[in-house]
Coordinates of C-alpha atoms and ligand atoms in Angstrom, one line a residue:
X1 CA 76.2 10.3 -21.1
X2 CA 74.3 7.1 -20.4
X3 CA 74.3 7.9 -16.7
X4 CA 72.9 11.4 -17.6
X5 CA 70.1 9.9 -19.7
X6 CA 69.3 7.4 -17.0
X7 CA 69.1 10.2 -14.4
X8 CA 66.7 12.2 -16.6
X9 CA 64.5 9.1 -17.2
X10 CA 64.3 8.4 -13.4
X11 CA 63.5 12.1 -12.7
X12 CA 60.7 12.1 -15.3
X13 CA 59.2 8.9 -13.9
X14 CA 59.4 10.3 -10.4
X15 CA 57.7 13.6 -11.5
X16 CA 55.0 11.5 -13.3
X17 CA 54.3 9.4 -10.2
X18 CA 54.1 12.5 -7.9
X19 CA 51.6 14.2 -10.3
X20 CA 49.6 11.0 -10.4
X21 CA 49.4 11.0 -6.6
X22 CA 48.4 14.7 -6.5
X23 CA 45.7 14.1 -9.1
X24 CA 44.4 11.1 -7.2
X25 CA 44.0 13.0 -4.0
X26 CA 42.6 16.1 -5.7
X27 CA 40.0 14.0 -7.4
X28 CA 38.8 12.5 -4.2
X29 CA 38.3 15.9 -2.6
X30 CA 36.7 17.4 -5.7
X31 CA 34.1 14.7 -6.2
X32 CA 30.9 16.7 -6.0
X33 CA 28.2 15.5 -3.7
X34 CA 25.7 15.8 -6.5
X35 CA 27.8 14.3 -9.2
X36 CA 25.8 13.6 -12.4
X37 CA 24.6 10.1 -13.2
X38 CA 27.3 9.4 -15.7
X39 CA 30.0 9.6 -13.0
X40 CA 31.0 6.0 -12.4
X41 CA 31.1 6.4 -8.6
X42 CA 27.3 6.8 -8.6
X43 CA 26.2 4.4 -11.2
X44 CA 29.0 1.8 -11.3
X45 CA 27.6 -1.3 -9.7
X46 CA 29.8 -2.9 -7.1
X47 CA 32.1 -5.4 -8.8
X48 CA 30.2 -8.2 -7.1
X49 CA 27.5 -8.1 -4.4
X50 CA 29.5 -9.1 -1.4
X51 CA 26.8 -10.2 1.0
X52 CA 26.5 -13.9 1.3
X53 CA 23.4 -15.6 2.7
X54 CA 25.0 -15.8 6.1
X55 CA 28.2 -13.9 5.8
X56 CA 27.2 -10.2 5.6
X57 CA 29.9 -7.7 4.9
X58 CA 31.7 -6.0 7.6
X59 CA 33.4 -2.7 7.6
X60 CA 36.8 -4.5 7.3
X61 CA 35.9 -6.3 4.1
X62 CA 37.6 -5.1 0.9
X63 CA 35.1 -3.2 -1.2
X64 CA 35.1 -0.8 -4.0
X65 CA 35.5 2.7 -2.6
X66 CA 35.3 6.0 -4.3
X67 CA 39.1 5.9 -4.4
X68 CA 39.2 2.6 -6.1
X69 CA 36.6 3.5 -8.6
X70 CA 38.5 6.5 -9.7
X71 CA 41.9 4.6 -9.9
X72 CA 41.7 3.7 -13.6
X73 CA 41.6 7.5 -14.4
X74 CA 44.5 8.2 -12.2
X75 CA 46.6 5.4 -13.8
X76 CA 45.8 6.9 -17.2
X77 CA 46.8 10.3 -15.9
X78 CA 50.1 9.0 -14.8
X79 CA 50.9 7.7 -18.3
X80 CA 49.6 10.7 -20.2
X81 CA 50.6 14.3 -19.4
X82 CA 47.4 15.5 -21.2
X83 CA 45.1 13.6 -18.7
X84 CA 47.1 15.0 -15.7
X85 CA 46.1 18.6 -16.6
X86 CA 42.8 19.1 -14.9
X87 CA 40.4 16.2 -14.2
X88 CA 37.7 18.6 -13.0
X89 CA 37.6 20.4 -16.4
X90 CA 37.0 17.0 -18.0
X91 CA 34.1 16.1 -15.6
X92 CA 30.7 16.1 -17.3
X93 CA 28.6 19.1 -16.6
X94 CA 26.4 18.8 -13.5
X95 CA 22.7 18.4 -14.4
X96 CA 20.4 21.2 -13.5
X97 CA 19.3 20.8 -9.9
X98 CA 15.7 21.5 -9.1
X99 CA 14.6 23.3 -6.1
X100 CA 11.6 21.4 -4.6
X101 CA 8.6 23.2 -3.1
X102 CA 8.9 23.9 0.6
X103 CA 7.2 21.3 2.7
X104 CA 5.5 23.5 5.3
X105 CA 1.8 23.7 4.7
X106 CA 2.0 21.3 1.8
X107 CA -1.1 19.3 2.9
X108 CA -3.1 22.5 3.0
X109 CA -1.9 23.4 -0.5
X110 CA -3.0 19.9 -1.6
X111 CA -6.2 20.0 0.3
X112 CA -8.4 20.7 -2.6
X113 CA -7.2 17.5 -4.2
X114 CA -7.8 15.5 -1.1
X115 CA -11.2 17.1 -0.5
X116 CA -12.3 16.2 -4.0
X117 CA -11.5 12.6 -3.6
X118 CA -12.9 12.4 -0.1
X119 CA -16.2 14.1 -0.8
X120 CA -18.4 11.2 -0.2
X121 CA -17.1 10.5 3.3
X122 CA -17.1 13.9 5.0
X123 CA -20.0 15.5 3.1
X124 CA -22.0 12.3 3.2
X125 CA -21.7 12.2 7.0
X126 CA -22.6 15.8 7.4
X127 CA -25.7 15.5 5.2
X128 CA -26.9 12.4 7.1
X129 CA -26.3 14.1 10.5
X130 CA -28.3 17.1 9.3
X131 CA -31.5 15.1 8.6
X132 CA -34.4 16.3 10.6
X133 CA -35.0 12.8 12.2
X134 CA -32.0 10.8 13.1
X135 CA -33.8 7.4 13.0
X136 CA -32.2 4.0 13.1
X137 CA -32.0 3.9 9.3
X138 CA -30.0 7.1 9.3
X139 CA -27.6 5.8 11.8
X140 CA -27.2 2.7 9.7
X141 CA -26.4 4.8 6.7
X142 CA -23.8 6.7 8.7
X143 CA -22.3 3.4 9.7
X144 CA -22.3 2.3 6.1
X145 CA -20.6 5.5 4.9
X146 CA -17.8 5.0 7.4
X147 CA -17.4 1.3 6.5
X148 CA -17.3 2.1 2.8
X149 CA -14.6 4.6 3.4
X150 CA -12.5 1.8 5.0
X151 CA -12.6 3.2 8.5
X152 CA -12.9 -0.3 9.8
X153 CA -15.6 -2.1 11.9
X154 CA -14.4 -1.2 15.4
X155 CA -13.5 2.4 14.9
X156 CA -16.8 2.9 13.0
X157 CA -18.8 1.5 15.9
X158 CA -16.9 3.7 18.3
X159 CA -17.5 6.8 16.2
X160 CA -21.2 6.1 15.7
X161 CA -21.7 5.5 19.5
X162 CA -20.0 8.8 20.3
X163 CA -21.9 10.7 17.7
X164 CA -25.2 9.3 18.9
X165 CA -24.5 10.3 22.5
X166 CA -23.4 13.7 21.6
X167 CA -26.1 14.5 19.1
X168 CA -28.7 13.6 21.8
X169 CA -27.5 16.3 24.1
X170 CA -27.0 18.8 21.4
X171 CA -30.7 19.8 21.2
X172 CA -31.0 21.9 18.1
X173 CA -28.5 20.9 15.5
X174 CA -27.2 23.9 13.5
X175 CA -24.9 23.1 10.6
X176 CA -22.1 24.8 12.4
X177 CA -22.7 22.7 15.5
X178 CA -22.7 19.5 13.5
X179 CA -19.6 20.4 11.6
X180 CA -17.7 21.2 14.8
X181 CA -18.9 18.0 16.5
X182 CA -18.0 15.8 13.5
X183 CA -14.6 17.5 13.2
X184 CA -13.8 16.9 16.8
X185 CA -14.8 13.3 16.7
X186 CA -13.0 12.5 13.4
X187 CA -9.9 14.2 14.9
X188 CA -10.1 12.0 17.9
X189 CA -10.4 9.0 15.7
X190 CA -7.4 9.9 13.5
X191 CA -5.4 10.8 16.6
X192 CA -3.6 14.0 17.5
X193 CA -1.1 12.5 19.9
X194 CA 1.1 10.5 17.6
X195 CA 4.6 11.8 16.8
X196 CA 4.4 12.0 13.0
X197 CA 7.8 13.4 12.2
X198 CA 9.9 11.3 10.0
X199 CA 13.1 10.7 12.0
X200 CA 15.9 12.1 9.9
X201 CA 18.1 13.4 12.7
X202 CA 20.9 11.0 13.6
X203 CA 24.3 11.1 15.3
X204 CA 26.7 13.9 14.7
X205 CA 28.9 11.9 12.4
X206 CA 26.4 9.5 10.9
X207 CA 23.4 10.0 8.7
X208 CA 19.9 9.0 9.7
X209 CA 19.0 5.8 7.9
X210 CA 15.4 5.4 6.6
X211 CA 14.3 2.1 5.0
X212 CA 11.3 2.2 2.7
X213 CA 9.3 -1.1 2.4
X214 CA 6.0 -2.1 0.8
X215 CA 4.5 -4.2 -1.9
X216 CA 5.7 -3.3 -5.4
X217 CA 3.2 -1.1 -7.2
X218 CA 2.2 0.8 -4.1
X219 CA 4.4 3.7 -5.0
X220 CA 7.4 2.8 -3.0
X221 CA 10.1 4.1 -5.4
X222 CA 8.2 7.2 -6.2
X223 CA 7.7 7.9 -2.5
X224 CA 11.4 7.4 -1.8
X225 CA 12.2 9.9 -4.6
X226 CA 9.5 12.4 -3.4
X227 CA 10.8 12.0 0.2
X228 CA 14.3 12.8 -1.0
X229 CA 12.9 16.0 -2.4
X230 CA 11.1 16.8 0.8
X231 CA 14.3 16.4 2.7
X232 CA 16.3 18.5 0.2
X233 CA 13.7 21.2 0.3
X234 CA 14.2 21.2 4.1
X235 CA 17.9 21.7 3.6
X236 CA 19.1 18.2 4.2
X237 CA 21.6 16.2 2.1
X238 CA 20.5 12.8 1.0
X239 CA 22.0 9.6 -0.4
X240 CA 19.7 7.1 -2.0
X241 CA 20.2 3.3 -1.9
X242 CA 18.5 1.5 -4.8
X243 CA 18.0 -1.8 -3.1
X244 CA 15.0 -2.8 -5.1
X245 CA 17.0 -5.0 -7.5
X246 CA 14.0 -7.1 -8.3
X247 CA 12.0 -4.7 -10.4
X248 CA 14.1 -3.9 -13.5
X249 CA 13.5 -0.2 -13.8
X250 CA 13.5 0.7 -10.1
X251 CA 17.1 1.7 -9.8
X252 CA 16.9 3.9 -12.9
X253 CA 13.7 5.4 -11.6
X254 CA 15.2 6.2 -8.2
X255 CA 18.4 7.6 -9.8
X256 CA 16.3 10.0 -11.9
X257 CA 14.6 11.3 -8.8
X258 CA 18.0 11.6 -7.1
X259 CA 19.7 13.4 -10.0
X260 CA 16.9 16.0 -10.1
X261 CA 17.7 17.2 -6.6
X262 CA 21.4 16.4 -6.5
X263 CA 21.2 13.3 -4.3
X264 CA 23.7 10.5 -5.1
X265 CA 22.2 7.1 -5.8
X266 CA 24.1 4.0 -4.9
X267 CA 23.0 1.1 -7.0
X268 CA 24.1 -2.4 -8.1
X269 CA 23.4 -4.9 -10.8
X270 CA 19.8 -5.9 -11.7
X271 CA 19.0 -8.9 -9.5
X272 CA 22.0 -8.1 -7.3
X273 CA 22.0 -8.5 -3.5
X274 CA 19.8 -5.8 -2.0
X275 CA 21.6 -6.0 1.4
X276 CA 25.0 -5.3 -0.2
X277 CA 23.6 -2.2 -2.0
X278 CA 21.9 -1.0 1.2
X279 CA 25.2 -1.5 3.1
X280 CA 27.1 0.4 0.5
X281 CA 24.5 3.2 0.5
X282 CA 24.9 3.8 4.2
X283 CA 28.7 3.6 3.8
X284 CA 28.6 6.2 1.1
X285 CA 26.3 8.4 3.2
X286 CA 28.8 8.2 6.1
X287 CA 31.7 8.9 3.7
X288 CA 30.2 12.0 2.2
X289 CA 28.7 13.3 5.5
X290 CA 25.1 13.1 4.3
X291 CA 22.3 13.9 6.6
X292 CA 20.0 11.1 5.5
X293 CA 20.3 7.8 3.6
X294 CA 17.0 6.5 2.1
X295 CA 16.9 2.9 1.1
X296 CA 14.3 1.6 -1.4
X297 CA 13.6 -2.1 -1.1
X298 CA 11.9 -4.7 -3.1
X299 CA 8.4 -5.7 -2.0
X300 CA 7.8 -9.2 -3.3
X301 CA 5.1 -10.8 -1.3
X302 CA 6.0 -14.3 -2.7
X303 CA 6.1 -15.9 0.7
X304 CA 6.3 -14.4 4.1
X305 CA 9.5 -16.3 4.8
X306 CA 11.1 -15.0 1.6
X307 CA 10.1 -11.5 2.4
X308 CA 11.4 -11.9 6.0
X309 CA 14.7 -13.3 4.7
X310 CA 15.2 -10.5 2.3
X311 CA 14.1 -7.5 4.4
X312 CA 15.5 -9.0 7.6
X313 CA 18.9 -9.3 5.9
X314 CA 18.9 -5.8 4.5
X315 CA 18.1 -4.5 8.0
X316 CA 20.7 -6.7 9.7
X317 CA 23.4 -5.6 7.2
X318 CA 22.5 -1.9 7.4
X319 CA 22.6 -2.1 11.2
X320 CA 26.3 -3.0 11.0
X321 CA 26.7 0.7 10.5
X322 CA 24.3 1.6 13.3
X323 CA 20.6 1.3 14.1
X324 CA 17.9 2.2 11.6
X325 CA 16.1 5.4 12.4
X326 CA 12.9 4.8 10.5
X327 CA 11.2 1.9 8.6
X328 CA 8.4 3.4 6.5
X329 CA 5.7 1.2 5.1
X330 CA 4.2 2.4 1.9
X331 CA 0.6 1.5 1.4
X332 CA -1.7 2.2 -1.5
X333 CA -4.9 3.7 -0.1
X334 CA -6.9 2.3 -2.9
X335 CA -6.3 -1.3 -2.0
X336 CA -8.5 -1.3 1.1
X337 CA -8.6 -4.6 3.1
X338 CA -6.0 -6.1 0.8
X339 CA -3.7 -3.3 1.7
X340 CA -4.3 -3.9 5.4
X341 CA -3.5 -7.6 5.1
X342 CA -0.2 -6.7 3.3
X343 CA 0.5 -4.2 6.0
X344 CA 0.1 -6.8 8.7
X345 CA 2.5 -9.2 7.0
X346 CA 5.2 -6.4 6.7
X347 CA 4.7 -5.5 10.3
X348 CA 5.4 -9.1 11.3
X349 CA 8.6 -9.1 9.3
X350 CA 10.1 -5.7 10.3
X351 CA 9.3 -3.1 13.0
X352 CA 7.4 -0.5 11.0
X353 CA 7.8 3.0 12.6
X354 CA 5.6 4.9 10.2
X355 CA 3.1 4.6 7.3
X356 CA 3.1 6.4 4.0
X357 CA -0.4 6.3 2.5
X358 CA -0.2 6.8 -1.3
X359 CA -2.8 7.6 -3.9
X360 CA -5.2 9.3 -1.5
X361 CA -6.0 11.6 -4.4
X362 CA -7.5 8.7 -6.3
X363 CA -9.9 7.2 -3.7
X364 CA -12.7 8.3 -1.4
X365 CA -11.5 5.7 1.1
X366 CA -9.6 8.0 3.4
X367 CA -10.8 6.0 6.4
X368 CA -7.9 3.7 5.8
X369 CA -5.8 6.2 7.7
X370 CA -7.7 5.2 10.8
X371 CA -7.8 1.5 10.0
X372 CA -4.1 1.1 9.3
X373 CA -3.0 3.0 12.4
X374 CA -5.3 0.8 14.5
X375 CA -4.0 -2.4 12.8
X376 CA -0.3 -1.6 13.2
X377 CA -0.3 0.8 16.1
X378 CA 2.0 3.2 14.2
X379 CA 1.1 6.6 12.8
X380 CA 0.6 7.7 9.2
X381 CA 3.4 10.1 8.7
X382 CA 3.2 11.0 5.0
X383 CA 0.5 11.0 2.4
X384 CA 0.8 10.8 -1.4
X385 CA -1.6 13.0 -3.3
X386 CA -0.6 12.7 -6.9
X387 CA 2.0 11.7 -9.3
X388 CA 3.8 15.1 -9.4
X389 CA 7.2 15.3 -7.8
X390 CA 6.0 17.5 -4.9
X391 CA 2.7 15.6 -4.2
X392 CA 3.9 14.1 -1.0
X393 CA 2.9 15.8 2.2
X394 CA 3.5 15.4 5.9
X395 CA 0.3 14.1 7.4
X396 CA -1.5 16.6 9.5
X397 CA -4.7 15.3 11.2
X398 CA -6.4 18.7 11.3
X399 CA -5.9 19.5 7.6
X400 CA -6.9 16.0 6.7
X401 CA -10.2 16.2 8.7
X402 CA -10.9 19.7 7.3
X403 CA -10.5 18.2 3.8
X404 CA -12.9 15.4 4.7
X405 CA -15.6 17.7 5.9
X406 CA -15.1 20.5 3.4
X407 CA -15.7 24.2 4.0
Ligands
GDP1 P1 6.8 0.7 -6.5 O1 6.7 -0.6 -7.4 O2 6.1 0.4 -5.3 O3 8.1 1.2 -6.4 O4 5.8 1.7 -7.3 P2 6.2 3.0 -8.1 O5 6.9 4.0 -7.2 O6 6.8 2.7 -9.4 O7 4.7 3.6 -8.3 C1 3.7 3.0 -9.0 C2 2.8 4.0 -9.7 O8 2.0 4.7 -8.7 C3 3.5 5.0 -10.5 O9 2.8 5.3 -11.7 C4 3.4 6.3 -9.6 O10 3.4 7.5 -10.3 C5 2.0 6.1 -8.9 N1 1.9 6.8 -7.6 C6 2.7 6.8 -6.6 N2 2.3 7.6 -5.6 C7 1.1 8.1 -6.0 C8 0.1 9.0 -5.5 O11 0.2 9.5 -4.3 N3 -0.9 9.3 -6.2 C9 -1.1 8.8 -7.5 N4 -2.2 9.2 -8.2 N5 -0.2 8.0 -8.0 C10 0.9 7.6 -7.3

C-alpha cells in the first residue's frame, strides 16, 4: 500500500515538473513583441547594473534574461495546478496600438508650420532683393537678415557674394526671376548632396543600432519617441533603450512613446548605469529580432570629460554587440550660437553621423540648418516641427527652402 502511495506521489511530482517545463517554454515563445508596460520583462530593471567603470559586460556574463524574469511565474505554476492552466489568458490586455502617420511627404504636410515660423528669413530676403535700387545699405540688410536667422558669418558672406554677382547679370528682376534665383542659391547653401537617410538597415540577424545624444531639454527623449513612430510607420520593429537615467522622468516618458506604437522599452533603475541599459537594449533587440534599437542617452554637459566618459562608455559597451549604425545629435534650433557650441562639444566626444534639429516651429532662425552642417560636416537628417507625436519629419532641402521663401 505504502509503495503504491509513494508511486502515485512520484508520478504526480513528475507530471507537475513536466507541465512546469512546458509552461516555461510556451511562455517564452508567446511573449508578445509589444507586451504592455506592466509586463515585468519590459519594465523590470536589471537586478543590478552590471557595467563597472572599466569592466563592461560581455555576452558571457550572467544577466537577467526574459527566461529568468519569467521564472518566478513558472515556479508558482509548478506548485499550483490553477496557475498552470493558461498563462496567456492571465496576461494583461495589450494597450491599443496607434498607427502613426506615414512619413512620406511629412515635411510638405508640415510646411505651413515651418513657413509661418521662417517668414522673416525668406520673405525678408525676397522683399529686399526686389527693391528698385540694390545699394550698399540694401546688401547690408540682406546680410543682417541672414545673420539674424543664424546662417553664420561665412555662409552668409558666400551667399551675399553669389547673389550680388547673379543679380548684376540678371538685368530686369521680375519677382519670378528673383524667387528662382534665391531658391537655387539657398538650396546650394543647404546642400543637396548629403545622404540624409537615417541608417536603420543592419545585418540580417542584427538590428540597426541608433544612439541619440544631445543636451537635456533639447527634445532628445521626445525625438527618440517620435523616431520610433517614424520607423514603425515605415513597417520596422523597434526596441527602445532608456539610457537617460539622469533625468527622473525620461524612462517613463520614453516607455509611454514605445507603448503607444508597440515598441518594447528596456529600462533600469533611476540613476542606474546607462551603458548597462544600452547593452541590454541591444541584446533584447537581437533576441526578439527587432529591426532597429534606439538608445536615448543623458546629455549632462557638466564637464566635457564627464560627458566623454559617459557617452564613450555607452558607445563602447553597445559596440560589443556590433558597430553603431547612427549617432544622432539632437539640437534645439532656438538656441542659436549656444546650440552650436554644444554641438561642437558632442562632436568631439562621439562621431556624430546626423543632426536632428528640433523646435523649428518655434523660431525664425532656420539658418541654423546651414550653420550646424558647416560646423560639424554632417547633415541635418530630421527636423522637429511641433510637440505632436508625428511632428518629426525627414529633412528635405527643397521643401525646406520652399517653406523659407513661401509661395
Ligand atoms: P530631453 O531632456 O532632451 O529629453 O527633452 P524632452 O524630449 O523632454 O523635450 C523637452 C521639451 O521640448 C518637451 O516639452 C517637448 O515637447 C519639446 N519639444 C521637443 N521637440 C519639439 C519640437 O520639435 N517643437 C516644439 N515646439 N517642441 C518640442
